[in-house]
Amino acid sequence: MVKHLCALPLEDLGFVPNLEADFIKNPASLREAMKLSETTTGPPSSEIFDLCQGSFFTFPYKSGQTRTVRLKHVIFRSNGIIGRGTMVIRVECACRNCPANQCDWKNKKLVLKMSFPSTTRVSEPTFMDRCKELAQGEHAWVSNHLPDLIWSFDIPFRDRSPQDNLRKKLGDEYERRVMRGVILEELKPLSSLKTAKECAQVFYDIVQCELSISGHHWVWKYPRILHRDISQGNIMVREKNGKKYGVLNDWDLAIWLDNKRDGPTSRFRTGTRPYMAYEQHSVKWKGPHRYRHDLESIFFVILLLACLYSRPDEKQPRPKDETYRYEEWHQSDDEFLSDKKYRTVNAADWEPPVTAFFSGFLLWLITLQDSFRLGFHEQGTFHRAVRLKLRRLHTVMDSFDEDTLGGHLSYEVIVSIVHIFEEEELETRGREWQLHLEKLRQNQVG
Ligand SMILES: [Zn+2]
């Protein structure tokens, strides 16, 4: 059986097509892989891709050509067990088809992101193409805050591949997926930042970028997009001409805001659990996903970073008392998180245990929590009133603005909170908002 398995092409083994991975055919490196699985604690396959370092991967390229890259270090591998998780691998051009000394990728730091989304999902490149169309003229600044997709391709699973066989056997129960690859410039993680103010600017950038992309800032004629999966891992940093910009990365779960139903999306991955909005942990929650949910995710990213890290690149050593209360958010289920987050956004006199390095974020967190708390309180009051009135008086009350929780999470409120950090003004990127804040200041002085 082993002999015949080894004779199969890689795609028939259910492996990544066009990957020249010797290890799977080589008994010595298979033994290496066995050793890895004894020491690793993650999913069984989490380290196996390190064995692919140095292998070549070929994918479709412009005008029917192919292009080949050499795989280097695995930067990120998600913990997805159902389906296949996303992988990000540093790559360099293998120059098999490049004209001599004329490689257009030569001086670029590139990564290959491989993911396996449902075939019905709108692809990340589609969203990014649309954003690039919008980011013109006075909106050109937005490009600094989006990933730079250099090339993208889809590789469908072949007929008679294990995926195809499963689909035939299970019918519609089996979610059809495609292998989607994107080559993009490498961005730096949050841990590369040096000061709390740099972190604050990056978070403010993400808020501004989200406001713009979701159309809450740009005029209505633009198609509006929600990211839906904001986490610590996909808030990244771009260094350009000595300046740092916050970049919202990984648009695999994004949706068009005006098409909230979005067809049959993946039933499994709906966000990164510790950062998901509190409502989304409830089984009763049926959507729609709103801008304020992304905002809540940013709030939880800041909260967990400020409480669990003593520096951007260093986790706080675990103290014995209960002040380390957010650590378990990373391993908990929906029921637990729903309860904890409910308490977090509804507690009066809430004060999170931020570390000394991130102490400047305390004011942000408390003010944001205030907005959430007041908003949820009003929402609850409104819904209760509607329920009672409908039963007793058969009249409907005035509407409640779910998008901004009754105005408590309007973009004016949010920007006025996060454009200042430790009494210093951060950089506001868009002209529109610079004018708006200018006006705000004049009113305060007046
Ligand atoms: Zn090349």
XYZ file of C-alpha atoms and ligand atoms in Angstrom:
447
model
C 0.000 0.000 0.000
C 2.806 2.402 0.910
C 4.515 1.654 -2.368
C 1.392 2.404 -4.377
C 0.638 5.545 -2.378
C 4.118 6.809 -3.136
C 3.513 6.246 -6.823
C 0.478 8.568 -6.838
C 0.784 12.150 -7.995
C 0.507 14.587 -5.070
C -2.955 15.817 -5.956
C -4.285 12.273 -5.800
C -2.995 12.112 -2.260
C -5.199 15.097 -1.463
C -2.114 17.245 -1.272
C -1.515 20.716 -2.708
C -1.418 20.431 -6.520
C 1.758 21.575 -8.277
C 3.818 21.437 -5.119
C 7.114 19.695 -5.672
C 7.379 18.343 -2.166
C 9.920 15.551 -2.017
C 9.369 14.781 1.612
C 6.174 12.874 1.109
C 7.982 10.437 -1.191
C 11.082 10.255 0.892
C 11.170 7.773 3.797
C 13.823 9.743 5.673
C 11.849 12.966 5.764
C 8.657 11.081 6.555
C 10.463 9.871 9.641
C 11.252 13.521 10.439
C 7.548 14.257 10.202
C 6.773 11.447 12.659
C 9.174 13.007 15.168
C 7.464 16.386 14.787
C 4.080 14.986 15.606
C 5.363 13.685 18.934
C 6.429 17.112 20.116
C 3.812 19.399 18.690
C 0.656 20.257 20.579
C -1.347 21.817 17.741
C -3.278 20.027 15.018
C -1.259 17.114 13.593
C -0.370 18.865 10.372
C 0.690 22.175 11.868
C 4.427 21.736 11.450
C 4.608 19.479 8.466
C 4.795 22.408 6.088
C 8.113 23.460 7.519
C 9.379 20.370 5.747
C 8.402 21.988 2.488
C 11.055 24.673 2.855
C 13.052 24.787 -0.323
C 10.391 23.022 -2.389
C 8.965 24.594 -5.497
C 5.385 25.542 -6.149
C 4.006 26.303 -9.613
C 0.778 28.179 -10.277
C -1.062 29.706 -13.239
C 0.231 33.124 -14.283
C -0.556 35.815 -16.851
C -1.639 34.817 -20.374
C -1.696 31.068 -19.866
C 1.841 30.924 -18.502
C 2.925 29.465 -15.190
C 5.182 30.894 -12.567
C 7.220 29.049 -9.943
C 8.258 30.166 -6.475
C 10.580 28.609 -3.920
C 8.956 28.149 -0.510
C 10.810 29.522 2.475
C 9.650 29.924 6.034
C 6.042 29.307 7.153
C 4.937 32.567 8.788
C 1.423 31.650 9.769
C -0.741 28.592 9.837
C -4.248 28.748 11.228
C -5.537 26.155 13.631
C -8.363 25.179 11.321
C -9.094 21.496 11.545
C -12.331 21.463 9.583
C -11.468 21.915 5.923
C -8.021 23.319 5.594
C -6.627 26.300 7.387
C -4.997 29.300 5.818
C -1.240 29.250 5.409
C 1.134 32.116 4.821
C 4.588 31.216 3.556
C 7.481 33.478 2.662
C 8.443 32.841 -0.972
C 10.884 34.030 -3.597
C 10.681 33.817 -7.360
C 12.428 30.722 -8.663
C 12.890 32.532 -11.981
C 12.211 29.495 -14.124
C 10.481 31.580 -16.764
C 11.925 34.993 -15.989
C 14.147 36.675 -18.583
C 17.754 36.686 -17.326
C 18.341 39.394 -14.680
C 14.909 40.848 -15.299
C 12.787 39.363 -12.569
C 10.019 41.807 -11.665
C 9.732 40.235 -8.201
C 13.437 40.416 -7.462
C 13.490 43.204 -4.883
C 10.145 42.439 -3.314
C 9.532 40.704 -0.013
C 6.779 38.308 -0.945
C 4.512 35.851 0.770
C 2.183 33.226 -0.628
C -1.128 32.912 1.137
C -2.963 29.692 0.501
C -6.524 29.264 1.643
C -9.319 26.867 0.873
C -12.538 28.886 0.816
C -15.947 27.704 -0.225
C -16.334 27.963 -4.016
C -19.221 30.397 -3.580
C -17.229 33.002 -1.689
C -16.307 36.297 -3.334
C -12.528 36.297 -3.404
C -10.252 38.651 -1.547
C -8.730 39.937 -4.818
C -12.213 40.961 -5.985
C -12.705 43.065 -2.860
C -9.242 44.558 -3.101
C -9.668 45.421 -6.805
C -12.816 47.286 -5.890
C -11.073 49.120 -3.055
C -8.238 50.141 -5.375
C -10.822 51.593 -7.760
C -12.172 53.704 -4.936
C -8.817 54.777 -3.586
C -8.297 57.597 -6.043
C -7.834 61.338 -5.688
C -8.552 62.496 -2.165
C -9.125 58.876 -1.123
C -5.713 57.692 -2.344
C -4.514 57.449 1.280
C -6.648 54.324 1.737
C -4.211 52.280 -0.396
C -1.606 52.601 2.351
C -3.914 50.654 4.651
C -4.781 47.747 2.381
C -2.715 44.712 1.436
C -0.930 44.853 -1.889
C -2.051 41.809 -3.857
C 0.476 41.145 -6.584
C -1.026 38.032 -8.124
C -3.858 35.680 -7.352
C -5.078 32.368 -8.706
C -7.603 29.640 -8.021
C -6.868 25.968 -8.427
C -10.028 23.861 -8.403
C -9.837 20.299 -7.133
C -9.675 17.860 -10.015
C -12.240 15.271 -10.947
C -11.663 12.092 -8.968
C -9.553 13.936 -6.375
C -10.354 12.980 -2.757
C -12.363 16.229 -2.499
C -14.367 15.345 -5.590
C -14.998 11.818 -4.336
C -16.211 13.133 -0.983
C -18.587 15.483 -2.709
C -20.022 12.638 -4.783
C -20.491 10.534 -1.710
C -21.884 13.225 0.609
C -23.710 15.415 -1.897
C -24.645 18.891 -0.708
C -23.523 18.090 2.814
C -19.985 18.487 1.562
C -19.043 22.111 1.086
C -17.170 22.488 -2.181
C -13.950 24.365 -1.835
C -11.293 25.759 -4.067
C -7.606 26.268 -3.410
C -6.989 29.982 -3.588
C -3.486 31.424 -3.729
C -2.459 35.030 -3.394
C 1.033 36.464 -3.763
C 1.365 39.611 -1.728
C 3.976 41.879 -0.259
C 5.025 40.878 3.220
C 3.672 43.057 5.991
C 4.990 43.330 9.522
C 2.994 42.049 12.502
C 1.809 44.228 15.392
C 4.688 42.835 17.446
C 7.120 44.799 15.274
C 5.924 48.078 16.795
C 8.123 49.802 19.356
C 5.948 52.272 21.259
C 2.394 52.438 22.567
C 1.794 55.501 20.417
C 2.751 53.558 17.285
C 0.181 50.937 18.288
C -2.427 53.648 18.830
C -1.767 55.098 15.372
C -2.110 51.644 13.807
C -5.462 51.074 15.547
C -6.658 54.538 14.552
C -5.608 53.770 10.970
C -7.665 50.578 11.033
C -10.705 52.479 12.293
C -10.307 55.079 9.539
C -9.770 52.438 6.874
C -12.815 50.428 8.002
C -14.942 53.575 8.117
C -13.987 54.374 4.561
C -14.282 50.909 3.067
C -17.614 50.271 4.742
C -18.907 53.463 3.179
C -19.682 55.103 6.493
C -17.267 57.764 5.460
C -17.209 57.646 1.687
C -20.258 58.728 -0.231
C -23.026 56.250 -0.858
C -22.297 55.608 -4.506
C -19.304 53.470 -3.561
C -19.814 49.750 -2.985
C -19.485 49.141 0.697
C -17.469 46.353 2.247
C -17.283 44.859 5.729
C -14.170 42.971 6.811
C -15.861 40.674 9.391
C -12.737 39.021 10.771
C -10.714 41.631 12.608
C -8.199 39.989 14.925
C -4.781 40.661 16.352
C -3.284 38.571 13.547
C -4.664 40.509 10.630
C -3.947 43.998 11.843
C -0.569 44.478 10.205
C 1.984 47.210 9.668
C 3.426 48.632 6.459
C 6.653 50.601 6.557
C 6.934 53.063 3.728
C 9.387 55.943 3.432
C 10.214 55.683 7.119
C 6.567 55.890 8.201
C 4.358 53.173 9.623
C 0.794 52.507 8.515
C -1.823 50.217 9.977
C -3.008 47.685 7.389
C -6.165 45.646 7.573
C -5.145 42.310 6.122
C -6.900 39.064 5.209
C -10.187 39.897 3.478
C -11.223 36.267 3.036
C -14.400 36.689 5.062
C -15.407 40.092 3.779
C -18.876 40.802 2.355
C -20.543 43.513 0.345
C -22.440 45.498 2.939
C -25.477 45.901 0.700
C -25.706 42.180 0.083
C -25.771 40.963 3.643
C -27.179 37.575 2.854
C -24.155 36.867 0.717
C -25.281 33.460 -0.503
C -24.157 30.265 1.155
C -21.033 31.312 2.994
C -18.919 28.845 4.882
C -20.847 27.354 7.755
C -17.737 26.982 9.831
C -15.504 29.981 10.000
C -17.250 33.201 10.996
C -14.475 35.134 12.666
C -11.657 34.723 15.141
C -13.282 33.736 18.392
C -11.608 35.885 21.074
C -12.290 39.008 19.000
C -15.787 38.308 17.755
C -18.541 40.714 18.781
C -20.477 39.589 21.822
C -23.805 39.112 20.019
C -22.189 36.753 17.523
C -21.504 34.095 20.139
C -25.213 33.567 20.636
C -26.908 30.714 18.753
C -29.878 33.020 18.356
C -27.850 35.581 16.437
C -28.781 35.479 12.772
C -27.030 38.634 11.580
C -26.713 40.916 9.760
C -23.087 41.754 10.368
C -22.774 45.478 10.929
C -19.943 47.969 11.008
C -20.226 48.191 14.788
C -19.418 44.471 15.071
C -16.068 45.118 13.388
C -15.606 48.018 15.757
C -16.282 45.736 18.707
C -13.612 43.384 17.372
C -11.101 46.245 17.297
C -12.088 46.996 20.896
C -11.361 43.383 21.937
C -8.048 43.353 20.039
C -6.942 46.453 21.955
C -8.261 45.040 25.249
C -6.431 41.712 24.936
C -3.215 43.299 23.706
C -3.178 45.916 26.461
C -3.903 43.390 29.217
C -1.888 40.374 28.072
C 1.267 41.966 26.684
C 3.998 43.798 28.537
C 5.341 45.009 25.174
C 4.058 44.478 21.605
C 6.462 41.565 21.173
C 6.328 40.166 24.690
C 3.572 38.398 26.571
C 3.088 39.384 30.167
C 4.297 36.612 32.495
C 1.278 35.079 34.158
C 0.674 36.507 37.616
C -0.989 34.403 40.318
C -3.962 36.659 40.974
C -7.051 36.855 38.805
C -5.957 40.030 36.994
C -4.875 37.787 34.147
C -8.485 37.179 33.323
C -8.323 37.447 29.513
C -5.807 34.678 28.848
C -8.492 32.000 28.689
C -10.418 33.834 25.940
C -8.127 32.180 23.443
C -9.210 28.655 24.345
C -12.864 29.126 25.226
C -16.157 28.241 23.593
C -19.044 30.463 22.564
C -20.997 30.033 25.784
C -18.050 31.145 27.914
C -17.148 34.058 25.650
C -20.722 35.215 25.324
C -20.964 35.435 29.112
C -17.574 37.133 29.599
C -18.138 39.626 26.825
C -21.650 40.401 28.052
C -20.139 41.316 31.413
C -17.364 43.284 29.755
C -19.616 45.488 27.653
C -22.307 45.906 30.302
C -20.334 46.419 33.502
C -20.580 49.774 35.229
C -17.273 51.121 36.644
C -15.382 48.823 34.332
C -11.610 49.098 34.494
C -9.446 46.570 32.655
C -6.030 45.597 34.097
C -3.841 47.090 31.362
C -0.072 46.658 31.633
C 2.226 49.627 32.276
C 3.404 49.789 28.651
C -0.160 50.049 27.343
C -1.521 52.263 30.138
C -2.350 54.987 27.609
C -5.063 52.704 26.216
C -7.021 52.700 29.477
C -8.829 55.920 28.551
C -9.711 54.588 25.079
C -10.984 51.305 26.480
C -13.072 52.881 29.213
C -14.596 55.469 26.869
C -15.344 52.869 24.188
C -16.854 50.520 26.756
C -19.039 53.389 27.939
C -20.396 53.791 24.414
C -21.079 50.073 24.065
C -22.699 49.882 27.497
C -25.039 52.813 26.897
C -25.848 51.552 23.407
C -26.688 48.012 24.542
C -28.715 49.361 27.422
C -30.841 51.477 25.094
C -31.152 48.615 22.658
C -32.456 46.354 25.436
C -34.906 48.983 26.644
C -36.170 49.517 23.123
C -36.673 45.831 22.366
C -38.461 45.271 25.655
C -40.768 48.204 24.955
C -41.528 46.859 21.485
C -42.364 43.421 22.881
C -44.692 44.748 25.567
C -46.390 47.328 23.397
C -46.983 44.864 20.613
C -48.708 42.533 23.011
C -50.741 45.110 24.896
C -51.302 48.057 22.635
C -50.569 46.796 19.142
C -48.559 49.861 18.291
C -45.001 50.003 17.104
C -42.507 52.334 18.710
C -40.183 54.598 16.838
C -37.246 52.791 15.357
C -33.897 52.188 17.016
C -30.694 52.696 15.042
C -29.110 49.230 15.226
C -26.122 50.283 13.121
C -24.839 52.741 15.694
C -26.667 51.385 18.784
C -28.817 54.472 19.013
C -26.000 56.812 18.029
C -23.607 55.680 20.764
C -21.296 54.091 18.196
C -21.606 56.573 15.390
C -18.382 57.233 13.523
C -18.183 60.756 14.946
C -18.169 59.301 18.456
C -15.523 56.698 17.637
C -13.175 59.022 15.790
C -13.416 61.617 18.527
C -12.308 58.950 21.024
C -9.405 57.416 19.099
C -7.841 60.371 17.301
C -6.089 61.377 20.517
C -3.697 59.180 22.458
C -2.155 60.274 25.768
C -3.248 63.829 25.012
C -1.372 63.870 21.726
C -3.159 64.053 18.434
C -2.649 61.113 16.084
C -2.436 61.394 12.330
C -5.803 61.655 10.582
C -5.318 60.384 7.031
C -8.354 61.521 5.071
C -8.989 65.148 4.129
C -12.675 64.833 4.962
C -11.969 63.834 8.543
C -9.226 66.407 8.977
C -11.820 69.071 8.172
C -14.385 67.451 10.435
C -11.993 67.363 13.401
C -10.935 70.923 12.666
C -14.556 71.995 12.998
C -14.941 70.000 16.198
C -11.928 71.767 17.723
C -13.229 75.197 16.751
C -16.545 74.444 18.383
C -14.782 73.347 21.585
C -12.694 76.531 21.657
C -15.775 78.645 20.870
Zn 11.858 35.671 -11.252
